[in-house]
Every structure is written in structure tokens, then in C-alpha cells.
Coordinates of N, CA and C in Angstrom, one line a residue:
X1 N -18.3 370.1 312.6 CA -16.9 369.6 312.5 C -16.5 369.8 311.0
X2 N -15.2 370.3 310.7 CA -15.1 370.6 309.3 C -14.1 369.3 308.9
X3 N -13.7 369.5 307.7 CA -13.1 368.5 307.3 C -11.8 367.9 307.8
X4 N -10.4 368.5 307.9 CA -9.7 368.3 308.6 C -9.8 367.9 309.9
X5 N -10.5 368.3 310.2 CA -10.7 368.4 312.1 C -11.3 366.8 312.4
X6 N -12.4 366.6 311.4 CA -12.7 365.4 310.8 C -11.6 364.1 310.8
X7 N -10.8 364.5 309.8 CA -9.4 363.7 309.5 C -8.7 363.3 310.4
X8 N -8.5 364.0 311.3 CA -7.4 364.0 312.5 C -8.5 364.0 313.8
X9 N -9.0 363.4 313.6 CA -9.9 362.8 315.0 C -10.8 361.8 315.0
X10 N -11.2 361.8 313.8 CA -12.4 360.7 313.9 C -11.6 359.3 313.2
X11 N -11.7 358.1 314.4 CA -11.1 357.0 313.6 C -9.6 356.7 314.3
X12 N -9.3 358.1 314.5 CA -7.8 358.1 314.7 C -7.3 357.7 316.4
X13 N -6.3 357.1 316.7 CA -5.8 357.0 317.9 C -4.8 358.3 317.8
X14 N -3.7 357.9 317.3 CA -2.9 359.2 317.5 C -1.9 359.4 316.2
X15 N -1.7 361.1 316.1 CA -1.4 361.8 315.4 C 0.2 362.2 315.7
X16 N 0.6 361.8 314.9 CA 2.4 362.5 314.5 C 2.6 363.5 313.9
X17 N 3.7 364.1 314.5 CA 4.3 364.7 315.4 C 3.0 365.0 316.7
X18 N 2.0 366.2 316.3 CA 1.1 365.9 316.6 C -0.1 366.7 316.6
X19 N -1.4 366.6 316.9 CA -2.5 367.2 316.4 C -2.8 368.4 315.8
X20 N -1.9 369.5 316.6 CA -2.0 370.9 316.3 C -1.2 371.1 315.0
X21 N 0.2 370.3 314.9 CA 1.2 370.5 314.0 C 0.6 370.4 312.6
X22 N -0.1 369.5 312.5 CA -0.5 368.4 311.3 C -1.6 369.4 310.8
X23 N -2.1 369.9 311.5 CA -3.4 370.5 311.3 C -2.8 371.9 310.9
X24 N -2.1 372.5 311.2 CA -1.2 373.8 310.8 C -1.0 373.4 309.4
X25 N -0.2 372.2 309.4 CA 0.6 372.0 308.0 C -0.9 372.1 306.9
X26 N -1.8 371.3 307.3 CA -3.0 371.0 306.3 C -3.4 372.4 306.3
X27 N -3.8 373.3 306.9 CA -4.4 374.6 306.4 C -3.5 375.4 306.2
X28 N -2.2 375.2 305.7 CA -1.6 376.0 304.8 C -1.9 376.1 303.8
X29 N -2.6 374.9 303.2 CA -2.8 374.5 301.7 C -1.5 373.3 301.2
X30 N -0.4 373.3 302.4 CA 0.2 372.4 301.2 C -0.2 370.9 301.6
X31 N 0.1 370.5 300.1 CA -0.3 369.3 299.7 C 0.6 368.1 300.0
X32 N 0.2 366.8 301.0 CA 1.2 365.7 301.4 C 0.7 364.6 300.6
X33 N 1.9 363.7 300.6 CA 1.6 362.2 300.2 C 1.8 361.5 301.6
X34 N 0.7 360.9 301.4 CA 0.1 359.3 302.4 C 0.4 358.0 302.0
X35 N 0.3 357.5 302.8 CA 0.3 355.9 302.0 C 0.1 355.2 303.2
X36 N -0.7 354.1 303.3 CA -0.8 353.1 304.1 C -0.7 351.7 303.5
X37 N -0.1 350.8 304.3 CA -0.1 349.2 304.0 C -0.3 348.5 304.2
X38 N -1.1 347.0 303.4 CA -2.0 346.6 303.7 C -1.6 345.0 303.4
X39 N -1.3 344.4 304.7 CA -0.3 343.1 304.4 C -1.8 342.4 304.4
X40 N -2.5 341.5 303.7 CA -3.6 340.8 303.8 C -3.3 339.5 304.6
X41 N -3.6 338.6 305.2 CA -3.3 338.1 306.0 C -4.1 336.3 305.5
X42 N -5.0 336.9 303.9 CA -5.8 335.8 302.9 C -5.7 336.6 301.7
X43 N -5.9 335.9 300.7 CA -6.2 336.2 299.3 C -7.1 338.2 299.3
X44 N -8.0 338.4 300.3 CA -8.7 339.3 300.0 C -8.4 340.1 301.1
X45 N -9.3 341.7 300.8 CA -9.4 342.2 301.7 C -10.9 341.8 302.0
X46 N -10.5 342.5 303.7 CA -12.0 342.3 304.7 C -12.3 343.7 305.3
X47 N -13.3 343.7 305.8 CA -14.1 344.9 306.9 C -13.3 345.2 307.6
X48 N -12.5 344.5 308.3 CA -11.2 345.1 309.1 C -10.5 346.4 308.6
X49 N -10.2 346.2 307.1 CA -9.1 346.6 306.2 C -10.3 348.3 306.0
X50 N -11.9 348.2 306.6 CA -12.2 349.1 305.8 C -11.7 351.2 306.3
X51 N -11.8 350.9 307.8 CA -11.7 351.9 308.4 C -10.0 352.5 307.8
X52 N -8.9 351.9 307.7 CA -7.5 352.4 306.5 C -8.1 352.8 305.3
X53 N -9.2 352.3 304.7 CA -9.6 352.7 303.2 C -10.4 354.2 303.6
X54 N -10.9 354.1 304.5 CA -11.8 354.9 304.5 C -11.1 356.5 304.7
X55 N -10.5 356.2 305.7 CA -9.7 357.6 306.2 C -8.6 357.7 304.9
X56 N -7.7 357.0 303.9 CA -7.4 357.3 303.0 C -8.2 358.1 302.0
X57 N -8.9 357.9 301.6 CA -10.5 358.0 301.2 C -10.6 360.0 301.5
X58 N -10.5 360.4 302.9 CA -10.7 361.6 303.5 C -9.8 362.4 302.9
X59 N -8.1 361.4 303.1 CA -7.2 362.3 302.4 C -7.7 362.8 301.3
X60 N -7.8 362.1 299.9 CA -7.7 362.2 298.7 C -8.8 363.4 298.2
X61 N -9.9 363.3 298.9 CA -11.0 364.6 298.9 C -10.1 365.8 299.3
X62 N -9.3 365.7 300.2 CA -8.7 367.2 300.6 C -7.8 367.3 299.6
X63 N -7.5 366.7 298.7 CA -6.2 367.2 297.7 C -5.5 366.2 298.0
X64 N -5.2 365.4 298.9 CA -3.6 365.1 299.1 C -3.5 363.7 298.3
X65 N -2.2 362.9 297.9 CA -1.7 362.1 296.7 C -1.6 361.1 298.0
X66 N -2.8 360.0 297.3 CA -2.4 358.9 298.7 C -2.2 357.4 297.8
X67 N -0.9 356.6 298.2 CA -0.5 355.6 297.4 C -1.2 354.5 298.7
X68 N -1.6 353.5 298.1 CA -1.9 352.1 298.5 C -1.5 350.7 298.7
X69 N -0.5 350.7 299.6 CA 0.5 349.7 298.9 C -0.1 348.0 299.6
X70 N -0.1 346.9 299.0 CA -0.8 345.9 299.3 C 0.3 344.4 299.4
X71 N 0.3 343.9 300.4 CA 1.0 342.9 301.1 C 1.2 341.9 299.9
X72 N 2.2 340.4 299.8 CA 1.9 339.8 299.0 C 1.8 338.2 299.3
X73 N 1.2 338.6 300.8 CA 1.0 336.9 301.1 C 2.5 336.0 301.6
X74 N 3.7 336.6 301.3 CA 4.5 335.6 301.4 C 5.5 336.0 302.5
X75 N 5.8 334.9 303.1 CA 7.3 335.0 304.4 C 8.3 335.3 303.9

């Protein structure tokens, strides 16, 4: 399994627009920004939170600019 192919399947429910497209765009070479958000629901993160870190994590090895943006507890 190579890396992409990796990214876009393992972990993942589903892919927007969708699988084939995403995967086109990534072996062009160009480069996307990501970002996922992470409303904590306590003071910390947990193991829950790790499987979002992780696949961010995937991005940033392939090249791509991934921001992390973190909840702040309040209503």
C-alpha cells in the first residue's frame, strides 16, 4: 500500500468529493492545506482525539500545510 492510498483509506469513512478525485489531485504533486478541529469536551486531549492527530500527522509527511485548530471549552 503506498502512501496516499494509505491516507485515503485507512481510518477513513468517507472521502470528498471523492476517492478517485482526491487521489488525482494528490499525485499531481500539488500541495493542499488541511485543518481539522478539535473542540475538547475537558481541559485535555484524550485517545479519542488520537486517530485526527494521526491521519493529520500522514498529511504533513506528504508535503501538505496542515493547521490544528483547538476548541475553547466555552458555550
Amino acid at each position: 500500500m503506498n502512501d496516499i492510498d494509505e491516507l485515503l483509506t485507512r481510518g477513513v469513512d468517507t472521502v470528498y468529493p471523492t476517492k478517485d478525485e482526491l487521489e488525482k489531485v494528490l499525485k499531481s504533486g500539488k500541495k493542499l492545506r488541511v485543518y481539522q478541529g478539535f473542540d475538547p469536551t475537558s481541559p485535555e486531549l484524550h485517545i479519542g482525539h488520537l486517530v485526527g492527530l494521526r491521519k493529520l500527522r500522514q498529511w504533513q509527511k506528504l508535503g501538505h500545510e496542515v493547521i490544528f485548530l483547538s476548541g475553547t471549552l466555552r458555550g
